[in-house]
Amino acid sequence: MSSSLAEAPDLICQLDSVQGVVDSLTAVRWKRHQDAVIEISEHGIVLIVEETTCLQAKVYLKRELFVKYEYGAEGRPRFGVSLGLFVDCLNTFCVPSRSNSIEIRYPGPDMQLLLKSIDSSNSCIYADIRTRIPETVSWDYNFEPAGNPLNFTVKSAALKEAIDDLEWPGSSILLTLQPTPPSVIFKGEGHGDLQIDLMYYSNTGLLLAFNCDRLVSHRYKYKFLRATTSNIPSSVIRENRGSKLSIGRGGMLKVQHLFSVARPSLPHPHIDTASYQQPSRIAYIEFFVKPEINEEAANDVN
Amino acid sequence: MKFKGFLTDNGVYLLEKRILHALEKTGKIWHIYITETHLSFLHNLLNGDGIQSVAQFRKQALFDEYRFSSQNDAIAFSIDLSLLQRALRSIIATAGTDDGNKYEMKLVKKLAPHSHQALPFLTFETQGYKSAVIQDVPISKPLSRPDLLELQTALQTAQVIPTCLVQLSDMNQLQSFVDRMKHVGDALNVSISKYGDLHLQISTTLITLGAEFRKLLVLGEKADMPVGDGDSTAQTRMQRAVLRGDATSVQVSVKHFFKSLQCHLAKPDCAYFGIVNQGSCLTVIFDFFIPGTRLRDNAISLYCRLPVLDPGSS
């Protein structure tokens, strides 16, 4: 295939765990038809999805995740794809109980994203995905800390459960971080009231870290808050790593998840897998949620 | 018109645990077609569109006693497969695990409750340790002579074997692939070459997704792949083979294709794919081996025919 191309493509990379990438991308798939922008650089691949300038999600697939990563472009090529189609397509490469090594190449002769399986000489799966020129330059969700860091880390499963439980009260959720007693409070007000307190001292297994030196409180639309956890595949939730939530300037909420992209339970030829988790084989997922504009909650309450 | 037989243990298990389980995924209503030598399950044979399926058994594969008589050389009626499955499950449970159980299967006419008219049933009777259980499965009236003839003609057409068949033994892989692939598009291009290549492809305006299985065993017309073709991409390779006349390509519905693969639930030992008459339909044949051997069991045949989509309609 490379012979038909006049010059080297911008990117040729190989991946030996498609499932991990499918999981990571599924986590940011909060509706059926979503346009995503993919940005390639020498550091890896970033996929960005946005919703009406209130919610943005980024999936970072660092080059360390790839078995091979050959970057030959200048600048940072960006292109648009349909996220649903991309995930469904990648998913076809995941054949259970087999290793799924694939090669990703960009661009093809017609600017497509080309994928093909490379683990068997007698069977091959391939895909050409049509790419688009991204319509808008995605608005950068500049996350700046407001003074001392305000953040907490919570078990992902507990976070998801808390947010799921907040569904019934209504459309707006007040998130409060307070230093005394150190706790995180989710409060839903609407059809009814529901308050979920995560106390740092009473349950150390729940809040893994807590940084807060002043009371801060912001409102977020429930549907956006929900999008940050609702699509995480159950296999990842079962792994139950921590999710980190930070509040930045203007009340911007950042939710970070870490997904393992290592090949599951397949013996690695060189390294003992029993207690082994390569730190570099982690996909980073970040959500940025803007707060609701509301007089009482717009400013930090001190 | 009479039919009565005693199913063997193996016959009942073959039907209940394997065959019906798979057939049920293809469709609910089937014809049972009984002749002097065979008992068959036929689905959708009288219908032009949709997937057609045939499961045919030599009487020895299911029965140890088999009595059949009809003026038309055959009896056919339609039956709800889920009811048949429930009846078989029940008689298996009644008979227990001992060997040598007798499972009687016969056609009867009975007065149904709240009815003054005798209705046809397929009846199963089995003797348990202390009890006997009779299951009456309601069936349609036997097909009239013209309908029967139509069904027989359709069955003969369905039995046409493609001139070139490729064998696939790893059905799990194919099934999971097609299962995932069906999210991407509706129409599937299936190409089969005399070199032993099976190529599946979905192509829409946004995506082309395909899979190629190479170096498969070929039955029927074979050809050697021209030198140099092995290095090109799956798509080019198949296009060249079609141009040379060494491959045929058809477009079928992904849903039909996936349904046909559900026959895998009957645990066949391998599957063959072939295209009949230069592209009139795609045939998938599932083969069973005689237990403990690699020899084809001729007593059972299971196959599907998938209608070809009009290329203009996709």
XYZ file of C-alpha atoms in Angstrom:
616
model
C 0.000 0.000 0.000
C 2.841 2.362 0.846
C 4.270 1.976 -2.619
C 1.289 3.758 -4.129
C 1.903 6.811 -2.006
C 4.365 9.320 -3.326
C 5.688 10.300 0.069
C 5.683 8.856 3.531
C 2.347 9.243 5.325
C 1.980 11.531 8.305
C 1.502 8.622 10.632
C 1.985 4.880 10.687
C 1.402 3.299 14.046
C 0.719 -0.140 15.405
C -1.338 -1.081 18.372
C -1.566 -4.446 20.094
C -4.599 -3.800 22.261
C -7.510 -2.458 20.300
C -9.937 -3.154 23.118
C -8.293 -0.607 25.426
C -8.631 2.084 22.793
C -12.224 1.107 22.064
C -12.967 1.410 25.801
C -11.330 4.811 26.011
C -13.204 6.188 23.029
C -16.490 4.671 24.162
C -16.196 6.659 27.384
C -16.559 9.933 25.468
C -19.396 8.733 23.252
C -22.324 10.390 24.941
C -24.652 10.519 21.970
C -25.257 8.675 18.763
C -23.954 11.089 16.189
C -20.860 12.880 17.323
C -18.175 14.517 15.299
C -14.691 14.116 16.650
C -11.479 15.860 15.760
C -8.290 13.854 15.769
C -4.987 15.608 16.175
C -1.724 13.825 15.502
C 1.632 14.899 16.841
C 4.962 13.363 17.646
C 3.676 12.768 21.183
C 0.653 10.723 20.216
C -2.949 11.004 19.126
C -5.571 13.213 20.728
C -9.264 12.824 20.008
C -11.527 15.740 20.882
C -15.321 15.856 21.073
C -17.432 18.824 22.031
C -20.989 19.671 22.841
C -22.373 23.171 22.346
C -19.301 24.797 23.924
C -20.326 23.545 27.365
C -18.652 20.191 27.425
C -15.481 18.964 25.879
C -13.763 15.619 26.134
C -10.280 14.638 25.107
C -8.767 11.203 24.840
C -4.990 11.142 24.911
C -3.365 8.126 23.308
C 0.299 8.736 23.947
C 2.874 7.283 21.614
C 4.009 4.921 24.379
C 0.715 3.060 23.953
C 1.722 2.022 20.484
C 4.026 -0.807 19.569
C 5.278 1.287 16.691
C 4.777 5.015 16.140
C 6.226 6.658 13.061
C 5.369 10.295 12.769
C 6.403 12.045 9.591
C 4.331 15.200 9.422
C 5.161 18.791 10.024
C 2.846 20.757 12.211
C -0.048 18.906 13.764
C -2.373 17.352 11.228
C -6.020 17.525 12.284
C -8.981 15.825 10.733
C -12.591 15.111 11.572
C -14.250 11.709 11.792
C -17.573 10.434 13.006
C -16.829 9.131 16.492
C -19.538 6.453 16.406
C -18.320 5.083 13.131
C -14.710 5.135 14.282
C -15.520 3.243 17.481
C -17.773 0.711 15.724
C -15.104 0.188 13.144
C -12.298 -0.276 15.687
C -14.560 -2.635 17.564
C -14.750 -4.984 14.574
C -11.016 -5.474 14.958
C -11.474 -6.850 18.471
C -11.880 -10.546 18.016
C -12.329 -12.096 21.446
C -9.734 -14.568 22.665
C -7.164 -13.469 20.134
C -4.516 -10.839 20.041
C -5.677 -7.944 17.948
C -2.797 -6.073 16.441
C -3.671 -3.340 14.021
C -1.870 -0.785 11.959
C -3.248 2.731 11.658
C -2.111 4.908 8.805
C -2.948 8.480 7.846
C -3.560 9.803 5.283
C -4.621 7.353 2.591
C -4.692 8.307 -1.102
C -7.952 10.165 -0.543
C -7.142 11.500 2.933
C -8.743 8.484 4.581
C -7.750 6.987 7.874
C -6.596 3.463 7.065
C -6.716 0.576 9.488
C -5.762 -3.018 9.009
C -5.181 -6.032 11.165
C -1.652 -7.392 11.070
C -1.680 -10.469 13.262
C -2.435 -13.143 10.702
C -1.251 -13.671 7.184
C -4.297 -15.688 6.142
C -7.016 -13.412 7.370
C -7.073 -9.688 7.366
C -9.545 -7.040 8.418
C -9.171 -3.593 6.933
C -11.026 -0.303 6.966
C -10.847 3.033 5.184
C -12.586 5.785 7.089
C -13.421 8.956 5.245
C -12.112 12.000 7.089
C -13.353 15.571 7.022
C -11.722 18.910 7.330
C -12.655 19.925 10.869
C -15.325 22.592 10.627
C -14.415 24.788 13.503
C -11.185 25.181 15.297
C -12.197 23.613 18.539
C -12.419 26.140 21.267
C -9.684 25.429 23.707
C -10.962 24.767 27.152
C -8.215 26.518 28.949
C -8.161 25.016 32.344
C -6.321 27.252 34.753
C -6.130 26.600 38.437
C -7.756 29.332 40.474
C -5.161 29.916 43.196
C -4.308 26.862 45.233
C -5.405 23.641 43.614
C -8.939 22.500 44.268
C -9.304 18.844 43.474
C -10.210 15.408 44.736
C -9.711 11.868 43.564
C -12.511 9.390 43.995
C -12.987 5.750 43.038
C -14.441 5.750 39.531
C -17.228 3.322 40.412
C -18.300 5.476 43.367
C -18.294 8.604 41.230
C -20.392 6.943 38.575
C -22.815 5.631 41.160
C -23.170 9.032 42.793
C -23.808 10.750 39.479
C -26.258 8.044 38.401
C -28.146 8.514 41.657
C -28.465 12.233 41.036
C -30.574 11.607 37.987
C -33.986 11.911 39.542
C -33.805 15.268 41.312
C -33.320 17.242 38.162
C -31.324 19.201 35.734
C -28.866 21.098 37.876
C -26.272 19.806 40.325
C -24.450 21.894 42.888
C -20.939 20.644 43.558
C -19.329 21.900 46.736
C -15.825 21.297 48.073
C -15.263 22.340 51.662
C -12.166 22.136 53.870
C -13.953 21.684 57.225
C -14.885 18.945 57.525
C -13.018 17.931 54.383
C -15.755 16.736 52.101
C -17.271 16.851 48.638
C -20.991 17.455 48.335
C -23.146 16.807 45.302
C -26.582 18.332 45.642
C -29.381 17.914 43.155
C -32.398 20.182 43.338
C -35.351 19.898 41.045
C -38.201 17.452 41.319
C -36.829 16.736 44.744
C -33.617 17.186 46.709
C -30.818 14.729 46.919
C -27.500 15.326 48.576
C -24.532 12.994 48.391
C -21.651 13.700 50.758
C -18.257 12.165 50.205
C -16.451 12.617 53.526
C -12.697 12.452 53.381
C -12.094 11.225 56.924
C -14.974 8.846 57.376
C -14.203 6.837 54.291
C -10.568 6.950 53.271
C -11.046 4.254 50.659
C -13.521 6.393 48.802
C -11.750 9.722 48.451
C -8.176 8.858 47.557
C -6.954 12.437 47.615
C -8.422 15.764 48.602
C -7.001 19.246 48.084
C -9.118 22.157 49.161
C -8.239 25.186 51.270
C -11.447 27.152 50.824
C -15.117 26.575 50.268
C -16.035 26.470 46.625
C -19.327 25.706 44.991
C -20.583 25.618 41.411
C -23.593 24.415 39.489
C -23.322 22.071 36.537
C -25.958 20.813 34.170
C -26.783 17.257 35.094
C -26.626 15.946 31.548
C -23.075 17.200 31.130
C -21.992 15.847 34.483
C -23.535 12.544 33.564
C -21.681 12.436 30.255
C -18.392 12.349 32.155
C -19.082 8.928 33.657
C -22.098 7.316 32.033
C -20.351 5.782 29.041
C -17.380 4.270 30.783
C -17.467 0.569 29.866
C -18.353 -1.659 32.789
C -15.085 -3.564 32.435
C -13.220 -0.346 33.187
C -15.496 0.540 36.081
C -14.783 -2.890 37.529
C -11.089 -2.080 37.471
C -12.068 0.864 39.672
C -9.169 3.194 39.376
C -9.505 6.712 40.675
C -11.040 9.588 38.795
C -9.702 13.042 39.507
C -11.998 16.057 39.579
C -10.544 19.567 39.664
C -12.204 22.937 39.708
C -10.401 25.706 37.881
C -10.846 29.374 37.162
C -14.434 30.364 36.551
C -15.672 27.073 37.963
C -14.533 24.986 35.026
C -14.693 21.354 36.118
C -12.111 18.934 34.865
C -12.776 15.200 35.212
C -9.868 12.886 34.476
C -9.996 9.127 34.062
C -7.149 6.740 33.449
C -7.776 3.627 31.370
C -5.431 0.725 31.061
C -4.648 -0.081 27.457
C -2.414 -3.051 28.202
C -3.232 -6.324 26.593
C -5.408 -8.158 29.073
C -4.102 -11.422 30.505
C -1.959 -12.282 27.540
C 1.481 -13.374 28.635
C 4.075 -10.846 27.638
C 7.163 -12.466 26.173
C 9.638 -10.471 28.259
C 7.953 -9.337 31.402
C 6.126 -11.176 34.112
C 2.557 -9.950 33.890
C 1.385 -11.031 37.312
C 2.234 -7.838 39.127
C 3.011 -5.779 36.159
C 1.262 -2.702 34.938
C 3.264 -0.594 32.589
C 2.630 3.009 33.592
C 2.979 4.179 30.027
C 0.153 1.994 28.803
C -2.543 4.233 30.116
C -4.972 6.284 28.068
C -5.919 9.617 29.616
C -9.442 10.860 29.286
C -10.347 14.383 30.256
C -13.716 16.052 30.367
C -14.155 19.795 30.754
C -17.534 20.928 31.983
C -18.445 24.596 32.135
C -20.513 25.697 35.106
C -23.998 27.067 34.687
C -24.082 30.841 34.677
C -25.897 31.607 37.866
C -25.477 34.631 40.106
C -25.426 32.789 43.407
C -22.991 30.123 42.301
C -20.905 31.965 39.751
C -18.395 33.216 42.271
C -16.472 31.263 44.793
C -18.193 31.559 48.108
C -15.656 32.468 50.686
C -51.653 -39.727 5.028
C -49.894 -41.244 7.989
C -46.706 -40.606 9.852
C -45.391 -42.192 12.992
C -41.856 -42.662 14.215
C -39.818 -43.371 17.309
C -37.063 -40.857 17.865
C -33.795 -42.188 19.233
C -32.056 -40.600 22.211
C -29.466 -39.185 19.870
C -32.158 -37.928 17.542
C -33.990 -36.066 20.270
C -30.790 -34.529 21.613
C -29.595 -33.595 18.156
C -32.847 -31.768 17.532
C -33.328 -30.152 20.886
C -29.777 -29.226 21.867
C -28.368 -28.355 18.508
C -30.538 -28.045 15.466
C -33.697 -26.337 16.714
C -31.637 -23.957 18.782
C -30.005 -22.735 15.589
C -33.070 -22.855 13.354
C -35.082 -20.796 15.779
C -32.691 -17.883 15.197
C -33.512 -17.873 11.509
C -37.266 -17.849 11.834
C -40.229 -18.860 13.937
C -42.448 -20.617 11.427
C -41.051 -23.584 9.524
C -42.363 -26.283 7.266
C -41.765 -29.843 8.290
C -41.453 -31.917 5.163
C -41.625 -35.683 5.522
C -40.864 -38.246 2.843
C -40.258 -41.981 2.808
C -36.558 -41.438 3.533
C -36.084 -37.965 5.008
C -37.483 -35.524 7.500
C -36.688 -31.882 6.769
C -37.220 -28.475 8.262
C -37.714 -25.813 5.610
C -37.917 -22.092 6.173
C -39.115 -19.444 3.770
C -38.782 -21.659 0.702
C -42.021 -20.428 -0.821
C -40.958 -16.848 -0.398
C -38.684 -15.058 -2.826
C -37.144 -12.582 -0.439
C -35.522 -13.288 2.868
C -33.169 -16.019 3.912
C -34.094 -19.590 3.026
C -32.969 -22.406 5.265
C -33.071 -26.172 4.991
C -32.199 -28.772 7.591
C -32.563 -32.265 6.225
C -32.176 -35.554 8.077
C -32.082 -39.091 6.828
C -34.625 -41.024 8.825
C -31.846 -43.100 10.433
C -30.288 -39.947 11.895
C -33.308 -39.319 14.070
C -35.520 -42.396 14.188
C -35.220 -46.096 14.766
C -38.748 -46.831 13.661
C -40.332 -44.829 10.901
C -43.691 -45.398 9.256
C -44.814 -43.155 6.489
C -47.576 -43.315 3.921
C -49.038 -40.677 1.663
C -50.549 -40.539 -1.792
C -48.357 -37.548 -2.580
C -44.998 -39.135 -1.654
C -44.600 -36.421 0.944
C -46.343 -34.661 3.798
C -45.698 -31.047 4.649
C -47.180 -28.718 7.223
C -46.063 -25.613 9.015
C -45.194 -25.476 12.684
C -44.189 -22.920 15.274
C -40.648 -23.939 16.110
C -40.723 -22.570 19.656
C -43.664 -24.838 20.502
C -41.857 -27.819 19.034
C -38.816 -26.954 21.083
C -40.850 -26.743 24.268
C -42.456 -30.105 23.566
C -39.090 -31.744 22.988
C -37.649 -30.185 26.121
C -40.556 -31.538 28.088
C -40.287 -35.089 26.799
C -36.548 -35.106 27.459
C -37.200 -34.010 31.028
C -39.887 -36.660 31.466
C -37.827 -39.495 30.108
C -34.908 -38.774 32.399
C -31.336 -39.651 31.659
C -31.599 -43.384 31.094
C -30.690 -44.738 27.707
C -33.125 -46.490 25.452
C -36.074 -44.189 25.917
C -38.850 -44.306 23.385
C -40.026 -40.999 22.058
C -42.994 -41.471 19.826
C -43.706 -38.777 17.261
C -46.833 -38.928 15.130
C -49.347 -36.926 13.195
C -52.841 -36.940 14.643
C -56.156 -35.178 14.295
C -57.821 -34.304 17.531
C -60.706 -32.314 18.847
C -59.139 -29.301 20.462
C -60.722 -27.857 23.600
C -63.632 -25.501 22.858
C -63.755 -26.636 19.288
C -66.021 -28.930 17.335
C -63.569 -29.490 14.582
C -60.746 -31.953 14.653
C -57.419 -30.140 14.249
C -54.044 -31.515 13.186
C -51.292 -31.938 15.767
C -47.797 -33.284 15.871
C -47.874 -35.404 18.972
C -44.985 -36.550 21.128
C -45.431 -39.265 23.670
C -42.919 -40.543 26.125
C -42.934 -42.946 29.037
C -41.345 -41.707 32.218
C -40.567 -43.804 35.249
C -44.075 -43.515 36.609
C -45.878 -41.376 34.114
C -46.443 -40.883 30.448
C -46.478 -37.459 28.915
C -48.189 -36.498 25.702
C -47.405 -33.204 24.035
C -49.663 -32.025 21.241
C -48.009 -29.383 19.117
C -50.539 -27.603 16.914
C -49.622 -27.558 13.238
C -51.183 -26.245 10.061
C -53.305 -28.401 7.803
C -51.092 -30.511 5.572
C -50.160 -28.678 2.393
C -52.409 -29.319 -0.599
C -50.984 -31.111 -3.596
C -50.226 -27.932 -5.623
C -48.580 -26.277 -2.616
C -46.602 -29.412 -1.961
C -45.391 -29.448 -5.545
C -44.351 -25.831 -5.237
C -42.429 -26.623 -2.060
C -40.749 -29.599 -3.728
C -39.671 -27.473 -6.682
C -38.331 -24.809 -4.353
C -36.419 -27.460 -2.434
C -34.886 -28.780 -5.630
C -33.781 -25.266 -6.591
C -32.345 -24.750 -3.141
C -30.319 -27.930 -3.483
C -28.283 -26.579 -6.391
C -24.692 -26.635 -5.248
C -22.357 -23.804 -6.224
C -19.553 -24.745 -8.588
C -16.947 -23.383 -6.226
C -17.104 -23.609 -2.445
C -14.613 -22.350 0.116
C -14.377 -23.942 3.539
C -14.140 -21.981 6.748
C -13.568 -23.755 10.030
C -13.116 -20.840 12.432
C -16.717 -19.747 12.530
C -16.409 -17.985 15.881
C -14.081 -15.426 14.452
C -16.306 -14.771 11.464
C -19.397 -14.561 13.596
C -17.979 -12.071 16.050
C -16.631 -10.033 13.166
C -19.946 -9.871 11.321
C -21.752 -9.170 14.574
C -19.656 -6.037 15.042
C -19.632 -5.174 11.379
C -23.409 -4.872 11.176
C -23.264 -1.573 13.071
C -21.370 -0.008 10.218
C -23.646 -0.664 7.225
C -26.486 -2.742 5.795
C -25.232 -4.223 2.547
C -22.393 -6.690 2.510
C -20.347 -7.571 -0.545
C -19.316 -11.196 -0.511
C -16.681 -12.347 -2.974
C -15.427 -15.877 -3.373
C -12.469 -16.825 -5.531
C -11.271 -20.110 -6.921
C -7.944 -19.471 -5.132
C -9.672 -20.054 -1.811
C -10.322 -16.454 -0.797
C -13.427 -15.243 0.954
C -13.774 -11.495 1.032
C -16.456 -9.575 2.916
C -16.855 -5.862 2.584
C -19.244 -3.143 3.665
C -18.878 0.090 1.810
C -20.739 3.304 2.548
C -19.980 6.901 1.738
C -18.119 7.288 5.023
C -16.379 3.992 5.468
C -15.160 0.859 3.785
C -14.740 -2.048 6.163
C -13.693 -5.445 4.989
C -12.276 -8.797 5.955
C -10.413 -11.283 3.887
C -9.870 -14.947 4.656
C -7.234 -16.537 2.461
C -5.896 -19.951 1.587
C -9.140 -21.688 2.421
C -9.871 -25.178 1.208
C -11.667 -25.072 -2.140
C -14.231 -27.635 -3.261
C -15.164 -27.721 -6.920
C -13.517 -25.354 -9.370
C -10.044 -24.377 -8.291
C -7.404 -22.113 -9.735
C -3.901 -21.075 -8.764
C -3.387 -17.508 -7.760
C -1.310 -15.658 -10.355
C 2.192 -14.868 -9.172
C 2.532 -11.421 -7.670
C -1.071 -11.102 -6.585
C -0.284 -12.193 -3.065
C 1.349 -8.869 -2.200
C -1.422 -6.493 -3.216
C -4.239 -5.395 -0.953
C -7.308 -7.519 -0.372
C -9.458 -5.222 -2.480
C -7.181 -5.152 -5.531
C -6.621 -8.862 -5.343
C -10.330 -9.565 -5.391
C -11.033 -7.024 -8.141
C -8.426 -8.654 -10.351
C -9.795 -12.117 -9.653
C -13.321 -10.987 -10.588
C -12.025 -9.462 -13.852
C -10.218 -12.678 -14.683
C -13.379 -14.649 -14.043
C -11.784 -16.491 -11.142
C -14.074 -14.955 -8.549
C -17.729 -14.067 -8.147
C -19.078 -11.253 -6.089
C -22.588 -10.630 -4.754
C -24.196 -8.202 -2.393
C -26.368 -9.524 0.426
C -27.951 -8.052 3.516
C -25.645 -8.025 6.551
C -28.614 -9.079 8.676
C -29.246 -12.125 6.482
C -25.591 -13.025 6.559
C -25.472 -12.784 10.316
C -28.637 -14.864 10.590
C -27.157 -17.574 8.410
C -24.102 -17.699 10.673
C -26.404 -18.383 13.604
C -26.594 -21.943 12.275
C -23.263 -22.213 14.018
C -25.311 -22.788 17.178
C -26.058 -26.253 15.795
C -22.315 -26.886 16.302
C -21.436 -27.904 12.766
C -17.819 -28.869 12.156
C -17.231 -26.546 9.238
C -18.990 -24.234 6.850
C -18.780 -23.717 3.103
C -19.568 -20.556 1.228
C -20.449 -20.488 -2.440
C -22.242 -18.367 -5.007
C -24.813 -20.086 -7.194
C -25.303 -19.483 -10.914
C -23.020 -16.521 -11.371
C -24.570 -14.562 -8.590
C -28.226 -15.503 -8.167
C -27.751 -16.231 -4.463
C -25.196 -16.938 -1.784
C -25.253 -20.427 -0.307
C -23.855 -21.314 3.090
C -23.546 -25.028 3.802
C -22.839 -26.376 7.263
C -21.230 -29.772 7.505
C -21.290 -32.218 10.342
C -18.641 -34.888 10.742
C -19.386 -38.412 11.837
C -18.427 -38.227 15.525
C -14.782 -39.052 16.073
C -13.848 -38.754 12.409
C -13.198 -36.100 9.813
C -15.706 -37.695 7.460
C -18.777 -35.828 6.372
C -21.967 -37.129 7.917
C -24.263 -37.457 4.928
C -27.272 -38.136 7.094
C -27.554 -34.490 8.094
C -27.502 -31.493 5.856
C -27.996 -27.907 6.896
C -27.773 -24.985 4.540
C -29.014 -21.458 3.903
C -29.573 -19.450 0.780
C -29.260 -15.708 0.982
C -31.036 -13.599 -1.603
C -28.847 -11.190 -3.514
C -29.633 -7.521 -3.139
C -30.302 -5.608 -6.275
C -27.159 -3.495 -6.604
C -29.341 -0.526 -7.504
C -31.418 -0.725 -4.340
C -28.587 -0.299 -1.892
